[in-house]
């Protein structure tokens, strides 16, 4: 079955760019039935949608993060990526990637990766 | 602030039925999905669409919707159902995804 795995630095300095990759295994990221999304969760708080990408390359972002976020896809590597620029301590969170299917249901999640923004 | 509103906390006696609600204008047009999250774990999809359960989700979980409110019902709550529950759907524009603030379910 399809599995997702996030990877990237666990520590990022303030004002720098956070970069994460989600590797899809057990299935093709190019399947037309799904799109791919990033979500984050600060410690003790709720889930926040960051954005999504279709394998066509079309994207949508959370308006509150739009000016700092870029999501891209590399179908040859079966991966999609997140870049969040000009980070501050408020961006410290567990970051999840997810496969999204029918009715915008986030049906498969990665295990999550903790990113801390600190000097 | 989220466009989907959930009660912060709900409790239920073991074996009883509990309903967790999610309110938002966009729910008049779009289905909600529901996720269960236990401490230290990634969320797990439990209900999506009109009332669909992914493989492996017990049939004591069900979903419904009326007007601007979506509901997740657990019939015969078990101790292992104690968790945070989140709803999600599209926003009013239909172009973004939003999550509710989450409901902490305690099984007494």
mmCIF file of N, CA, C and O in Angstrom, chain A residues 59-104:
data_model
loop_
_atom_site.group_PDB
_atom_site.id
_atom_site.type_symbol
_atom_site.label_atom_id
_atom_site.label_comp_id
_atom_site.label_asym_id
_atom_site.label_seq_id
_atom_site.Cartn_x
_atom_site.Cartn_y
_atom_site.Cartn_z
ATOM 1 N N UNK A 59 -1.136 24.454 -8.057
ATOM 2 C CA UNK A 59 -1.042 24.549 -6.590
ATOM 3 C C UNK A 59 -2.108 25.469 -6.016
ATOM 4 O O UNK A 59 -2.637 26.353 -6.701
ATOM 5 N N UNK A 60 -2.410 25.244 -4.737
ATOM 6 C CA UNK A 60 -3.210 26.160 -3.929
ATOM 7 C C UNK A 60 -2.547 26.241 -2.561
ATOM 8 O O UNK A 60 -2.070 25.226 -2.048
ATOM 9 N N UNK A 61 -2.532 27.454 -1.994
ATOM 10 C CA UNK A 61 -1.876 27.632 -0.709
ATOM 11 C C UNK A 61 -2.825 28.277 0.301
ATOM 12 O O UNK A 61 -3.737 29.031 -0.070
ATOM 13 N N UNK A 62 -2.548 28.017 1.582
ATOM 14 C CA UNK A 62 -3.247 28.705 2.658
ATOM 15 C C UNK A 62 -2.948 30.205 2.522
ATOM 16 O O UNK A 62 -1.790 30.602 2.471
ATOM 17 N N UNK A 63 -3.985 31.030 2.453
ATOM 18 C CA UNK A 63 -3.753 32.475 2.265
ATOM 19 C C UNK A 63 -2.827 33.081 3.321
ATOM 20 O O UNK A 63 -2.076 34.014 3.019
ATOM 21 N N UNK A 64 -2.865 32.530 4.530
ATOM 22 C CA UNK A 64 -2.041 33.098 5.597
ATOM 23 C C UNK A 64 -0.558 32.794 5.407
ATOM 24 O O UNK A 64 0.293 33.423 6.046
ATOM 25 N N UNK A 65 -0.223 31.848 4.550
ATOM 26 C CA UNK A 65 1.169 31.455 4.316
ATOM 27 C C UNK A 65 1.611 31.672 2.874
ATOM 28 O O UNK A 65 2.786 31.496 2.552
ATOM 29 N N UNK A 66 0.680 32.065 2.032
ATOM 30 C CA UNK A 66 0.894 32.062 0.587
ATOM 31 C C UNK A 66 2.153 32.802 0.145
ATOM 32 O O UNK A 66 2.852 32.372 -0.769
ATOM 33 N N UNK A 67 2.457 33.912 0.792
ATOM 34 C CA UNK A 67 3.603 34.711 0.361
ATOM 35 C C UNK A 67 4.935 34.038 0.646
ATOM 36 O O UNK A 67 5.971 34.437 0.102
ATOM 37 N N UNK A 68 4.934 32.987 1.483
ATOM 38 C CA UNK A 68 6.193 32.344 1.896
ATOM 39 C C UNK A 68 6.309 30.890 1.443
ATOM 40 O O UNK A 68 7.350 30.279 1.654
ATOM 41 N N UNK A 69 5.257 30.342 0.863
ATOM 42 C CA UNK A 69 5.221 28.899 0.592
ATOM 43 C C UNK A 69 5.387 28.584 -0.894
ATOM 44 O O UNK A 69 4.807 29.276 -1.753
ATOM 45 N N UNK A 70 6.142 27.521 -1.151
ATOM 46 C CA UNK A 70 6.207 26.944 -2.482
ATOM 47 C C UNK A 70 6.150 25.431 -2.344
ATOM 48 O O UNK A 70 6.921 24.848 -1.585
ATOM 49 N N UNK A 71 5.222 24.817 -3.058
ATOM 50 C CA UNK A 71 5.129 23.356 -3.109
ATOM 51 C C UNK A 71 5.401 22.935 -4.546
ATOM 52 O O UNK A 71 4.849 23.520 -5.483
ATOM 53 N N UNK A 72 6.254 21.934 -4.691
ATOM 54 C CA UNK A 72 6.624 21.449 -6.025
ATOM 55 C C UNK A 72 6.567 19.929 -6.040
ATOM 56 O O UNK A 72 6.523 19.278 -4.993
ATOM 57 N N UNK A 73 6.557 19.368 -7.244
ATOM 58 C CA UNK A 73 6.496 17.920 -7.397
ATOM 59 C C UNK A 73 7.567 17.459 -8.364
ATOM 60 O O UNK A 73 7.872 18.143 -9.353
ATOM 61 N N UNK A 74 8.161 16.314 -8.074
ATOM 62 C CA UNK A 74 9.139 15.673 -8.946
ATOM 63 C C UNK A 74 8.629 14.266 -9.229
ATOM 64 O O UNK A 74 8.851 13.349 -8.435
ATOM 65 N N UNK A 75 7.928 14.112 -10.334
ATOM 66 C CA UNK A 75 7.310 12.811 -10.618
ATOM 67 C C UNK A 75 8.356 11.744 -10.898
ATOM 68 O O UNK A 75 8.122 10.566 -10.625
ATOM 69 N N UNK A 76 9.528 12.132 -11.379
ATOM 70 C CA UNK A 76 10.573 11.142 -11.676
ATOM 71 C C UNK A 76 11.108 10.493 -10.404
ATOM 72 O O UNK A 76 11.585 9.360 -10.425
ATOM 73 N N UNK A 77 11.034 11.236 -9.306
ATOM 74 C CA UNK A 77 11.500 10.711 -8.020
ATOM 75 C C UNK A 77 10.341 10.271 -7.129
ATOM 76 O O UNK A 77 10.564 9.813 -6.007
ATOM 77 N N UNK A 78 9.122 10.437 -7.598
ATOM 78 C CA UNK A 78 7.931 10.132 -6.794
ATOM 79 C C UNK A 78 7.940 10.916 -5.491
ATOM 80 O O UNK A 78 7.673 10.368 -4.398
ATOM 81 N N UNK A 79 8.261 12.193 -5.591
ATOM 82 C CA UNK A 79 8.368 13.061 -4.421
ATOM 83 C C UNK A 79 7.642 14.385 -4.653
ATOM 84 O O UNK A 79 7.500 14.841 -5.787
ATOM 85 N N UNK A 80 7.227 15.000 -3.569
ATOM 86 C CA UNK A 80 6.816 16.398 -3.620
ATOM 87 C C UNK A 80 7.452 17.115 -2.430
ATOM 88 O O UNK A 80 7.815 16.489 -1.438
ATOM 89 N N UNK A 81 7.592 18.420 -2.556
ATOM 90 C CA UNK A 81 8.411 19.169 -1.610
ATOM 91 C C UNK A 81 7.721 20.434 -1.134
ATOM 92 O O UNK A 81 6.829 20.970 -1.796
ATOM 93 N N UNK A 82 8.178 20.899 0.026
ATOM 94 C CA UNK A 82 7.686 22.125 0.646
ATOM 95 C C UNK A 82 8.857 23.051 0.909
ATOM 96 O O UNK A 82 9.886 22.614 1.431
ATOM 97 N N UNK A 83 8.705 24.295 0.544
ATOM 98 C CA UNK A 83 9.656 25.326 0.945
ATOM 99 C C UNK A 83 8.872 26.442 1.625
ATOM 100 O O UNK A 83 7.880 26.929 1.073
ATOM 101 N N UNK A 84 9.325 26.826 2.810
ATOM 102 C CA UNK A 84 8.714 27.905 3.573
ATOM 103 C C UNK A 84 9.818 28.895 3.928
ATOM 104 O O UNK A 84 10.740 28.554 4.663
ATOM 105 N N UNK A 85 9.709 30.087 3.394
ATOM 106 C CA UNK A 85 10.777 31.063 3.551
ATOM 107 C C UNK A 85 10.575 31.961 4.765
ATOM 108 O O UNK A 85 9.482 32.015 5.351
ATOM 109 N N UNK A 86 11.639 32.650 5.136
ATOM 110 C CA UNK A 86 11.590 33.661 6.209
ATOM 111 C C UNK A 86 10.933 33.115 7.474
ATOM 112 O O UNK A 86 10.022 33.723 8.032
ATOM 113 N N UNK A 87 11.400 31.974 7.923
ATOM 114 C CA UNK A 87 10.751 31.312 9.051
ATOM 115 C C UNK A 87 11.040 32.041 10.359
ATOM 116 O O UNK A 87 12.071 32.708 10.526
ATOM 117 N N UNK A 88 10.092 31.904 11.281
ATOM 118 C CA UNK A 88 10.231 32.411 12.645
ATOM 119 C C UNK A 88 9.877 31.282 13.611
ATOM 120 O O UNK A 88 9.476 30.194 13.189
ATOM 121 N N UNK A 89 9.981 31.571 14.887
ATOM 122 C CA UNK A 89 9.658 30.554 15.890
ATOM 123 C C UNK A 89 8.218 30.051 15.744
ATOM 124 O O UNK A 89 7.906 28.914 16.099
ATOM 125 N N UNK A 90 7.345 30.892 15.202
ATOM 126 C CA UNK A 90 5.943 30.500 15.016
ATOM 127 C C UNK A 90 5.776 29.384 13.989
ATOM 128 O O UNK A 90 4.707 28.771 13.907
ATOM 129 N N UNK A 91 6.817 29.124 13.226
ATOM 130 C CA UNK A 91 6.764 28.037 12.237
ATOM 131 C C UNK A 91 7.242 26.711 12.813
ATOM 132 O O UNK A 91 7.233 25.694 12.112
ATOM 133 N N UNK A 92 7.625 26.701 14.073
ATOM 134 C CA UNK A 92 8.001 25.457 14.737
ATOM 135 C C UNK A 92 6.774 24.559 14.870
ATOM 136 O O UNK A 92 5.754 24.964 15.425
ATOM 137 N N UNK A 93 6.873 23.338 14.353
ATOM 138 C CA UNK A 93 5.712 22.451 14.313
ATOM 139 C C UNK A 93 6.126 21.073 13.819
ATOM 140 O O UNK A 93 7.239 20.882 13.317
ATOM 141 N N UNK A 94 5.216 20.126 13.949
ATOM 142 C CA UNK A 94 5.337 18.861 13.232
ATOM 143 C C UNK A 94 4.725 19.078 11.852
ATOM 144 O O UNK A 94 3.597 19.581 11.744
ATOM 145 N N UNK A 95 5.462 18.724 10.837
ATOM 146 C CA UNK A 95 5.002 18.878 9.455
ATOM 147 C C UNK A 95 4.652 17.502 8.891
ATOM 148 O O UNK A 95 5.451 16.556 8.976
ATOM 149 N N UNK A 96 3.444 17.419 8.332
ATOM 150 C CA UNK A 96 2.962 16.180 7.736
ATOM 151 C C UNK A 96 2.758 16.369 6.234
ATOM 152 O O UNK A 96 2.314 17.436 5.789
ATOM 153 N N UNK A 97 3.020 15.310 5.489
ATOM 154 C CA UNK A 97 2.567 15.274 4.102
ATOM 155 C C UNK A 97 1.441 14.252 4.012
ATOM 156 O O UNK A 97 1.341 13.332 4.838
ATOM 157 N N UNK A 98 0.577 14.425 3.020
ATOM 158 C CA UNK A 98 -0.582 13.552 2.912
ATOM 159 C C UNK A 98 -1.024 13.383 1.470
ATOM 160 O O UNK A 98 -0.846 14.286 0.642
ATOM 161 N N UNK A 99 -1.593 12.223 1.193
ATOM 162 C CA UNK A 99 -2.275 11.957 -0.073
ATOM 163 C C UNK A 99 -3.742 12.327 0.128
ATOM 164 O O UNK A 99 -4.339 11.962 1.149
ATOM 165 N N UNK A 100 -4.323 13.008 -0.845
ATOM 166 C CA UNK A 100 -5.707 13.460 -0.730
ATOM 167 C C UNK A 100 -6.522 12.869 -1.868
ATOM 168 O O UNK A 100 -6.168 13.033 -3.042
ATOM 169 N N UNK A 101 -7.600 12.196 -1.519
ATOM 170 C CA UNK A 101 -8.415 11.525 -2.512
ATOM 171 C C UNK A 101 -9.805 12.116 -2.634
ATOM 172 O O UNK A 101 -10.007 13.325 -2.521
ATOM 173 N N UNK A 102 -10.760 11.244 -2.867
ATOM 174 C CA UNK A 102 -12.133 11.678 -3.109
ATOM 175 C C UNK A 102 -12.675 12.532 -1.960
ATOM 176 O O UNK A 102 -12.360 12.282 -0.796
ATOM 177 N N UNK A 103 -13.467 13.518 -2.325
ATOM 178 C CA UNK A 103 -14.085 14.414 -1.342
ATOM 179 C C UNK A 103 -13.061 15.127 -0.461
ATOM 180 O O UNK A 103 -13.350 15.448 0.692
ATOM 181 N N UNK A 104 -11.876 15.369 -1.008
ATOM 182 C CA UNK A 104 -10.803 16.058 -0.279
ATOM 183 C C UNK A 104 -10.461 15.357 1.029
ATOM 184 O O UNK A 104 -10.113 16.007 2.021
#
